[in-house]
Coordinates of C-alpha atoms and ligand atoms in Angstrom, one line a residue:
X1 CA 0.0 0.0 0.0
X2 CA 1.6 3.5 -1.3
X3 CA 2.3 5.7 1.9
X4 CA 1.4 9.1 2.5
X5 CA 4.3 11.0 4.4
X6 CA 2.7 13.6 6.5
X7 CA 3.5 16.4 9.0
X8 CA 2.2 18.1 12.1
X9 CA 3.1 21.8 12.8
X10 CA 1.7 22.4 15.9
X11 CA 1.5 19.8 18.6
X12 CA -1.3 21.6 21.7
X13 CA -4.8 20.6 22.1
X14 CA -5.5 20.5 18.1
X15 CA -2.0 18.7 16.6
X16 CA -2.4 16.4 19.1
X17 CA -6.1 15.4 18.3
X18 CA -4.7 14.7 15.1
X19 CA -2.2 12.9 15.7
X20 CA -4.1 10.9 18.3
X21 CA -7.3 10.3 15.6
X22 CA -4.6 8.9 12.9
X23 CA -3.2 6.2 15.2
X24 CA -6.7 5.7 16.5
X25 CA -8.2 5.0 13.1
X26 CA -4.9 3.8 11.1
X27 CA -7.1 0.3 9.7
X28 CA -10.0 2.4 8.6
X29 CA -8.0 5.4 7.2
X30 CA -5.9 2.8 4.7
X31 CA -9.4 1.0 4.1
X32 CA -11.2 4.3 3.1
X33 CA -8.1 5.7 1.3
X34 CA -5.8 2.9 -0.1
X35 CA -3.0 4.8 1.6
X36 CA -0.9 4.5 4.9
X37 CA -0.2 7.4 6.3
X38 CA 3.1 8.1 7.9
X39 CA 3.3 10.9 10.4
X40 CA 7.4 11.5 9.9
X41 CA 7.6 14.8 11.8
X42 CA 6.3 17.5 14.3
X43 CA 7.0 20.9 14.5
X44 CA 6.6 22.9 18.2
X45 CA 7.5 26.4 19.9
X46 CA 9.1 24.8 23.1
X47 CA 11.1 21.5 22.2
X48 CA 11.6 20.7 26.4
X49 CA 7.5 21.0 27.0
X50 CA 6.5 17.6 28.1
X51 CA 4.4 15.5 25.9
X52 CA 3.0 12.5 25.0
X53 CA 4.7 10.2 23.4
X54 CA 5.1 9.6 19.6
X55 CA 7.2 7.3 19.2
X56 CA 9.5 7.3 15.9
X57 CA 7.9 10.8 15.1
X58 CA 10.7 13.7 14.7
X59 CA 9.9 16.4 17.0
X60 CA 11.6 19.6 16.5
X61 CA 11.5 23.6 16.5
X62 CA 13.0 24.1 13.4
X63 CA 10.5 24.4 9.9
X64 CA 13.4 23.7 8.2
X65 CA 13.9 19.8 9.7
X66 CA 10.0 19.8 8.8
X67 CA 10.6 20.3 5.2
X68 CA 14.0 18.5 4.8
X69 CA 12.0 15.6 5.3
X70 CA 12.4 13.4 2.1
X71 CA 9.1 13.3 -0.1
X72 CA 6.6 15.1 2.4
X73 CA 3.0 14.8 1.1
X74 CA 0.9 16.8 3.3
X75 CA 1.1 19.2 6.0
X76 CA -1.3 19.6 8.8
X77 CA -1.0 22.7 10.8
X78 CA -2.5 23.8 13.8
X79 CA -0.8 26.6 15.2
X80 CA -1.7 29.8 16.2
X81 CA -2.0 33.4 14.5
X82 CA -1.2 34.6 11.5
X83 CA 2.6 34.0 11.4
X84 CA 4.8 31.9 11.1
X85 CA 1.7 29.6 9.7
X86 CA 1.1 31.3 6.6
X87 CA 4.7 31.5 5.5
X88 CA 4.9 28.0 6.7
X89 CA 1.8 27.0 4.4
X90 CA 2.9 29.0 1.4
X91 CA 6.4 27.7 1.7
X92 CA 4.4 23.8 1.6
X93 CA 2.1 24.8 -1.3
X94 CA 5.3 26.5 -3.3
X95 CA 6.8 22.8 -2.3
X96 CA 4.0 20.8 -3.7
X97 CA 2.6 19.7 -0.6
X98 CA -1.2 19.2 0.4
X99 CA -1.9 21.1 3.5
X100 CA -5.5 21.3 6.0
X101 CA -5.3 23.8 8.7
X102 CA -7.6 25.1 11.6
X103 CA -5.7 28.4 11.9
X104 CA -8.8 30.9 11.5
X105 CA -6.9 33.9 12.2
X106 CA -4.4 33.3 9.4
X107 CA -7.4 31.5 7.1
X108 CA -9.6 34.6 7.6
X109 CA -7.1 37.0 6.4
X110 CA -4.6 34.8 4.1
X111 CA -7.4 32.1 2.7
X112 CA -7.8 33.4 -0.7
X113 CA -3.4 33.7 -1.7
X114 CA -3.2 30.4 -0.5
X115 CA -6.4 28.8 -2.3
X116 CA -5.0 30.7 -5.4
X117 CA -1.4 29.5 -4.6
X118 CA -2.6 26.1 -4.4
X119 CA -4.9 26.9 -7.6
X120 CA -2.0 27.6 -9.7
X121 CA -0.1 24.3 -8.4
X122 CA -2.7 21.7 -8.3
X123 CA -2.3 21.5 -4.8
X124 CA -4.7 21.1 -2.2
X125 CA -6.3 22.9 1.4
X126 CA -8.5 21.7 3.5
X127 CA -9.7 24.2 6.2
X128 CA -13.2 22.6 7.6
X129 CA -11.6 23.2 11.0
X130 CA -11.3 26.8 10.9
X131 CA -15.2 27.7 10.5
X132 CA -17.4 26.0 13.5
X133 CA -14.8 23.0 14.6
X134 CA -16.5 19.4 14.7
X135 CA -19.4 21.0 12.6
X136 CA -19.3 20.1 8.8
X137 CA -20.0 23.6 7.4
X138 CA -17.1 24.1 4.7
X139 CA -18.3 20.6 3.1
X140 CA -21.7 21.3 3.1
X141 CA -21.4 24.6 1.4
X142 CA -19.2 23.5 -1.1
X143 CA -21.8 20.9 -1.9
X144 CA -24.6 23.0 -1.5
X145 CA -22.7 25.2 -4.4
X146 CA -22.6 22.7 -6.7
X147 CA -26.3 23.2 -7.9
X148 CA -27.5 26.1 -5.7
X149 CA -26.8 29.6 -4.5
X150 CA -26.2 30.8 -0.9
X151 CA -27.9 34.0 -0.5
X152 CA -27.5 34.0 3.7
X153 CA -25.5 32.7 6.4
X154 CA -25.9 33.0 10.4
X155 CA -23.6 31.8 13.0
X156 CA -23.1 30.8 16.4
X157 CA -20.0 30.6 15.7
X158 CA -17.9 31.2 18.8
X159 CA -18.9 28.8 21.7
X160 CA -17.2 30.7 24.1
X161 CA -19.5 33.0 24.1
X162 CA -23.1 31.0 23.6
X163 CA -21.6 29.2 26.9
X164 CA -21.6 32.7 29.0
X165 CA -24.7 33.8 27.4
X166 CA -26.5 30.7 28.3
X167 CA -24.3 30.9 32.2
X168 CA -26.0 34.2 32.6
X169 CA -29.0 33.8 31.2
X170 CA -30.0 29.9 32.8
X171 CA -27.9 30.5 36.1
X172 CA -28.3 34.1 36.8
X173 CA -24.8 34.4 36.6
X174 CA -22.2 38.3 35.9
X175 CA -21.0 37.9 32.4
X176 CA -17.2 37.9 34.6
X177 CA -18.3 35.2 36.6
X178 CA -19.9 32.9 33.6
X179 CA -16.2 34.1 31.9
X180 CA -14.3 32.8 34.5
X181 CA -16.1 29.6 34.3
X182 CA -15.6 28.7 30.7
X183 CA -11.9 29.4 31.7
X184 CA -12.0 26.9 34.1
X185 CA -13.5 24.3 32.0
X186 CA -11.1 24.6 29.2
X187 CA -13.7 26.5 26.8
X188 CA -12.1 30.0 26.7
X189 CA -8.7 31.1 25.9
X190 CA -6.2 32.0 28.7
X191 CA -6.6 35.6 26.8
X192 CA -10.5 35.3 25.2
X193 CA -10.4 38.8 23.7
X194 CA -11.2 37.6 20.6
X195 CA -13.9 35.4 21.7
X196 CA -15.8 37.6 24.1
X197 CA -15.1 40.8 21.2
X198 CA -16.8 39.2 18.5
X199 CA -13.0 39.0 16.3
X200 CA -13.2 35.0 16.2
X201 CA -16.7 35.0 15.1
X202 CA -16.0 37.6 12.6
X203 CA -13.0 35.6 11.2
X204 CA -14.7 32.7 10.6
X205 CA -17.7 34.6 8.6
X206 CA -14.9 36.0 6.4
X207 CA -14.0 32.5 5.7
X208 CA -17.7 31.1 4.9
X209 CA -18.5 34.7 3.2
X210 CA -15.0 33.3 1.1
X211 CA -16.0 30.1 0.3
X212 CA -20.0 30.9 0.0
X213 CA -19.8 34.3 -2.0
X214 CA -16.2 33.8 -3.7
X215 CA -15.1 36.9 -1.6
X216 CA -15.2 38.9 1.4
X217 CA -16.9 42.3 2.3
X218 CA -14.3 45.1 3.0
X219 CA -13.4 44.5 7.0
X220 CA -14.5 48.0 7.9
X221 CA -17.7 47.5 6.5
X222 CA -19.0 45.1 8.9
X223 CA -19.9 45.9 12.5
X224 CA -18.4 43.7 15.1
X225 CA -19.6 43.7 18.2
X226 CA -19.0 41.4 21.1
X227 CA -20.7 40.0 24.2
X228 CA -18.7 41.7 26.2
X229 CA -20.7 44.7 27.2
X230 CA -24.0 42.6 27.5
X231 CA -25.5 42.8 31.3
X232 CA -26.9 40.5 33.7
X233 CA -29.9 43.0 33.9
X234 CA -30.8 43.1 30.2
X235 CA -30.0 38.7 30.2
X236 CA -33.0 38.5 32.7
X237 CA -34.7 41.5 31.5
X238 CA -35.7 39.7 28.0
X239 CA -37.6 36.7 29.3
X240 CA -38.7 34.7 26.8
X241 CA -36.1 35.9 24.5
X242 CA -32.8 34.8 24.5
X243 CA -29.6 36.4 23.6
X244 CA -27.7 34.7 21.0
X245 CA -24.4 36.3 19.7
X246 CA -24.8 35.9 15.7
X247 CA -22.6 36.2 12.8
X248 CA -24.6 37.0 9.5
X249 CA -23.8 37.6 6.1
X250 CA -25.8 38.1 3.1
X251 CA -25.6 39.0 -0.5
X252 CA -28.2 40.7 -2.7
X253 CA -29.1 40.6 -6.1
X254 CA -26.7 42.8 -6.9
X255 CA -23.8 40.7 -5.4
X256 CA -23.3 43.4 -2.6
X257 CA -22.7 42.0 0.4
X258 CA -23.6 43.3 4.1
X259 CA -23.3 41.7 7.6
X260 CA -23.0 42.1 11.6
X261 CA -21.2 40.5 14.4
X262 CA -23.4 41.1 17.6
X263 CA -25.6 39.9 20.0
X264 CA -29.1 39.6 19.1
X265 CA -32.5 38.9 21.1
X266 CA -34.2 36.1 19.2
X267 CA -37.4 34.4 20.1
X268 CA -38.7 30.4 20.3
X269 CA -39.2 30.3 16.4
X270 CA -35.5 31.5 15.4
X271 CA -33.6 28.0 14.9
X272 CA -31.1 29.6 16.9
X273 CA -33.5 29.9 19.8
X274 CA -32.4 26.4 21.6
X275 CA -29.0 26.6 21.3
X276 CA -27.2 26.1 24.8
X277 CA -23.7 25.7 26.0
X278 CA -20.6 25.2 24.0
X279 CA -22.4 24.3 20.2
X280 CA -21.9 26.1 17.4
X281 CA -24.9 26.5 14.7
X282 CA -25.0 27.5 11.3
X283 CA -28.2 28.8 9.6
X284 CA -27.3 28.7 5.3
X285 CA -30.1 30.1 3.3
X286 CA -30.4 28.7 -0.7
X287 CA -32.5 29.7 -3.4
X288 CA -34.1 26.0 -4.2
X289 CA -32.8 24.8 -0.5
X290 CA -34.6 27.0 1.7
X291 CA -32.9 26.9 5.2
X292 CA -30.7 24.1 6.5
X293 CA -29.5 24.2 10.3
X294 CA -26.5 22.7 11.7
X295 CA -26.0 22.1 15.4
X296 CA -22.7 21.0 17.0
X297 CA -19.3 21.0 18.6
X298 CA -17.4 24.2 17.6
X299 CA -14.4 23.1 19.6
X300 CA -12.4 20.9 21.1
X301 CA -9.5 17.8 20.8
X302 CA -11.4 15.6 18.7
X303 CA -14.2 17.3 17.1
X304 CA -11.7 19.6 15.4
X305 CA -8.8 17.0 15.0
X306 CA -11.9 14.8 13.2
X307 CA -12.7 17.7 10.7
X308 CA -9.0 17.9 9.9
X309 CA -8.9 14.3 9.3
X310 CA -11.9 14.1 7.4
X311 CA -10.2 16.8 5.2
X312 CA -6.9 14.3 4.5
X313 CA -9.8 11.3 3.9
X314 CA -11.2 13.5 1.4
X315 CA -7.9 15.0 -0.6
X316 CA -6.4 11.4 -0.2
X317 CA -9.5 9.9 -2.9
X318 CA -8.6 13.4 -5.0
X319 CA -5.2 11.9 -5.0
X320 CA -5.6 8.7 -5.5
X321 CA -8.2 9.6 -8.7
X322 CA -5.2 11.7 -9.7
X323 CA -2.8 8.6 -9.4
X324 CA -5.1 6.3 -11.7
X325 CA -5.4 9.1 -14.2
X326 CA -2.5 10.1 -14.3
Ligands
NAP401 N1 -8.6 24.3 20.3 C1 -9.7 24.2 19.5 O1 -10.7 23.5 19.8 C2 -9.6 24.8 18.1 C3 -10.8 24.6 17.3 C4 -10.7 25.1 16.0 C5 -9.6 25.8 15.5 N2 -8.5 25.9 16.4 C6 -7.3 26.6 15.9 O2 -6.3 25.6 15.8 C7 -5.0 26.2 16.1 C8 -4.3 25.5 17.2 O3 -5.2 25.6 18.4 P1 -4.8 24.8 19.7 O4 -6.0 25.0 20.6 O5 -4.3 23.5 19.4 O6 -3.6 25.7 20.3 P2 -2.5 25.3 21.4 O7 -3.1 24.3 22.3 O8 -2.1 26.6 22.0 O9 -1.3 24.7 20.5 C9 -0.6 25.5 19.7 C10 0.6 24.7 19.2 O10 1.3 25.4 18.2 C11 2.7 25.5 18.6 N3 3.2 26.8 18.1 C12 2.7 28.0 18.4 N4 3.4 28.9 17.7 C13 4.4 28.3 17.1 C14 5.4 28.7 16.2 N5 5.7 29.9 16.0 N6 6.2 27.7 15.7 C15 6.0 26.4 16.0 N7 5.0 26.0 16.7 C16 4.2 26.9 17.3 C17 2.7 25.3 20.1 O11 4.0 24.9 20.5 P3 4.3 24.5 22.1 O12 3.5 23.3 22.4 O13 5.8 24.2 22.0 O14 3.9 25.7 22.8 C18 1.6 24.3 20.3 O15 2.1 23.0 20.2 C19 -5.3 27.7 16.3 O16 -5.0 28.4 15.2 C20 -6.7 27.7 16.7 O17 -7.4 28.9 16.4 C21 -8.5 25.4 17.6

């Protein structure tokens, strides 16, 4: 069975997942693809952090060792912000190597030079993880394109945030109280400006507004605004309604596109409506479709390392088409 050489930059909470999944579900990978895959090396910040173990694996701080590796095929990464990763994924690309990230922040702003890069090369990206975690949103899109148009999309797209929300809203909790619990519980970042100021969310609509409309409204245009000025008092205040914080995009006949980051008061008919906890959920609107809901995890070891696995599942049976073909 040909052997598919692959490697990790990135080795925290979503490199591992990965890494983890692969040895997990080696047999059914090599049934579904026809290929072995070979996890040759990984690439951290801090070579002395302890680990687990992965054994025969290269471990090493040095991009350099990464792509000296003889006949790489594929490169997952799973870092964080916008560099080194995209310089690291361009350099792959420009190499000839597939690559499937979850790195939103450098997807948001970077996604369309390295879709073109890869274009141009016959390469490929996969980048379900980025947009909604565990939750199949980039797939289903591209499908949906295939004999429909996307004229809307809604998000709950940062479960950081749903989780305080819901904290305040079910437990009568202060928003810095429900904040300080999904820090505990692993949900937040150890800094969650970006979750609790609407940025993440906003990132990830940039990448379905990408993939959905074939380009992104300018930045500037669009109104971001977190949950982090929402009070306890205006939580209870609302009752029946419930606050959901909702990323929307739409485009209009015209192909002009408008949107908002913010918290909105929905009531029991929005789909949104029932959404507790940590989920993520994803409204698209299509012309012949109508409106199809998705519901689930937007985060996490295995939901994410899943989607990212999926992805390699998915550009392995491009490949191996390729191979027959060719
Ligand atoms: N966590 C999730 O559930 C989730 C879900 C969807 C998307 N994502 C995205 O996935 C990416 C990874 O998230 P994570 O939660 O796994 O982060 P994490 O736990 O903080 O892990 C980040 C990893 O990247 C390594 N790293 C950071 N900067 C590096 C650099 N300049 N050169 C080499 N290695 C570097 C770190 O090395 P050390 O270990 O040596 O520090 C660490 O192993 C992020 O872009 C995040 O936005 C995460």
């Amino acid at each position: 069975m040909p052997t598919i050489k692959a490697a990790i930059l990135g080795f925290g909470t979503v490199g591992e997942g990965i890494y983890r999944i692969i040895n997990e579900k080696k047999k059914e990978i090599e049934q579904q693809t026809g290929f072995t895959i070979e996890i040759a090396t990984i690439l951290v910040r801090d070579i002395a952090k302890k680990r687990i173990s992965t054994p025969g694996v290269q471990v090493t701080d040095d991009i350099r060792e990464v792509f000296g590796q003889p006949q790489l095929d594929i490169v997952f990464e799973a870092i964080v912000g916008e560099e080194p990763a995209y310089t690291y994924l361009s350099e792959a690309i420009a190499k000839g190597y597939d690559v499937i990230t979850a790195n939103k922040t450098m997807f948001a702003t970077h996604g369309p030079a390295l879709l073109q890069q890869a274009e141009e090369k016959g390469g490929h990206i996969g980048f379900e993880a980025t947009t909604a975690g565990g939750v199949p949103i980039i797939q289903t899109v591209k499908n949906l394109l295939t004999g429909d148009r996307v004229h809307r999309i809604q998000g709950i797209l940062n479960g950081t945030s749903n989780f305080i929300l819901t904290k305040m809203r079910k437990e009568g909790l202060s928003f810095k109280a429900a904040l300080q619990e999904a820090q505990n519980l692993g949900y937040a970042e150890a800094d969650p400006t970006d979750d609790i100021s609407g940025k993440d969310a906003f990132r990830k609509l940039m990448i379905l507004s990408q993939l959905a409309f074939g380009k992104q409204p300018e930045w500037k245009t669009i109104d971001i605004q977190g949950i982090d000025k929402i009070k306890l008092e205006d939580v209870l205040e609302a009752t029946n309604l419930h606050y959901r914080h909702i990323a929307d995009i739409e485009i209009d006949e015209n192909g002009n596109l408008s949107g908002s980051v913010a918290p909105v008061l929905i009531g029991p008919d929005h789909p949104f409506y029932g959404i507790d906890g940590v989920d993520n959920a994803i409204i698209v609107e299509t012309e012949y479709l109508g409106a199809l809901t998705l519901v689930g995890p937007g985060a996490g070891m295995y939901p994410t390392g899943s989607a990212m696995v999926n992805d390699f599942i998915r550009i392995a049976g491009v490949r191996k088409k390729e191979l027959i073909t060719s």
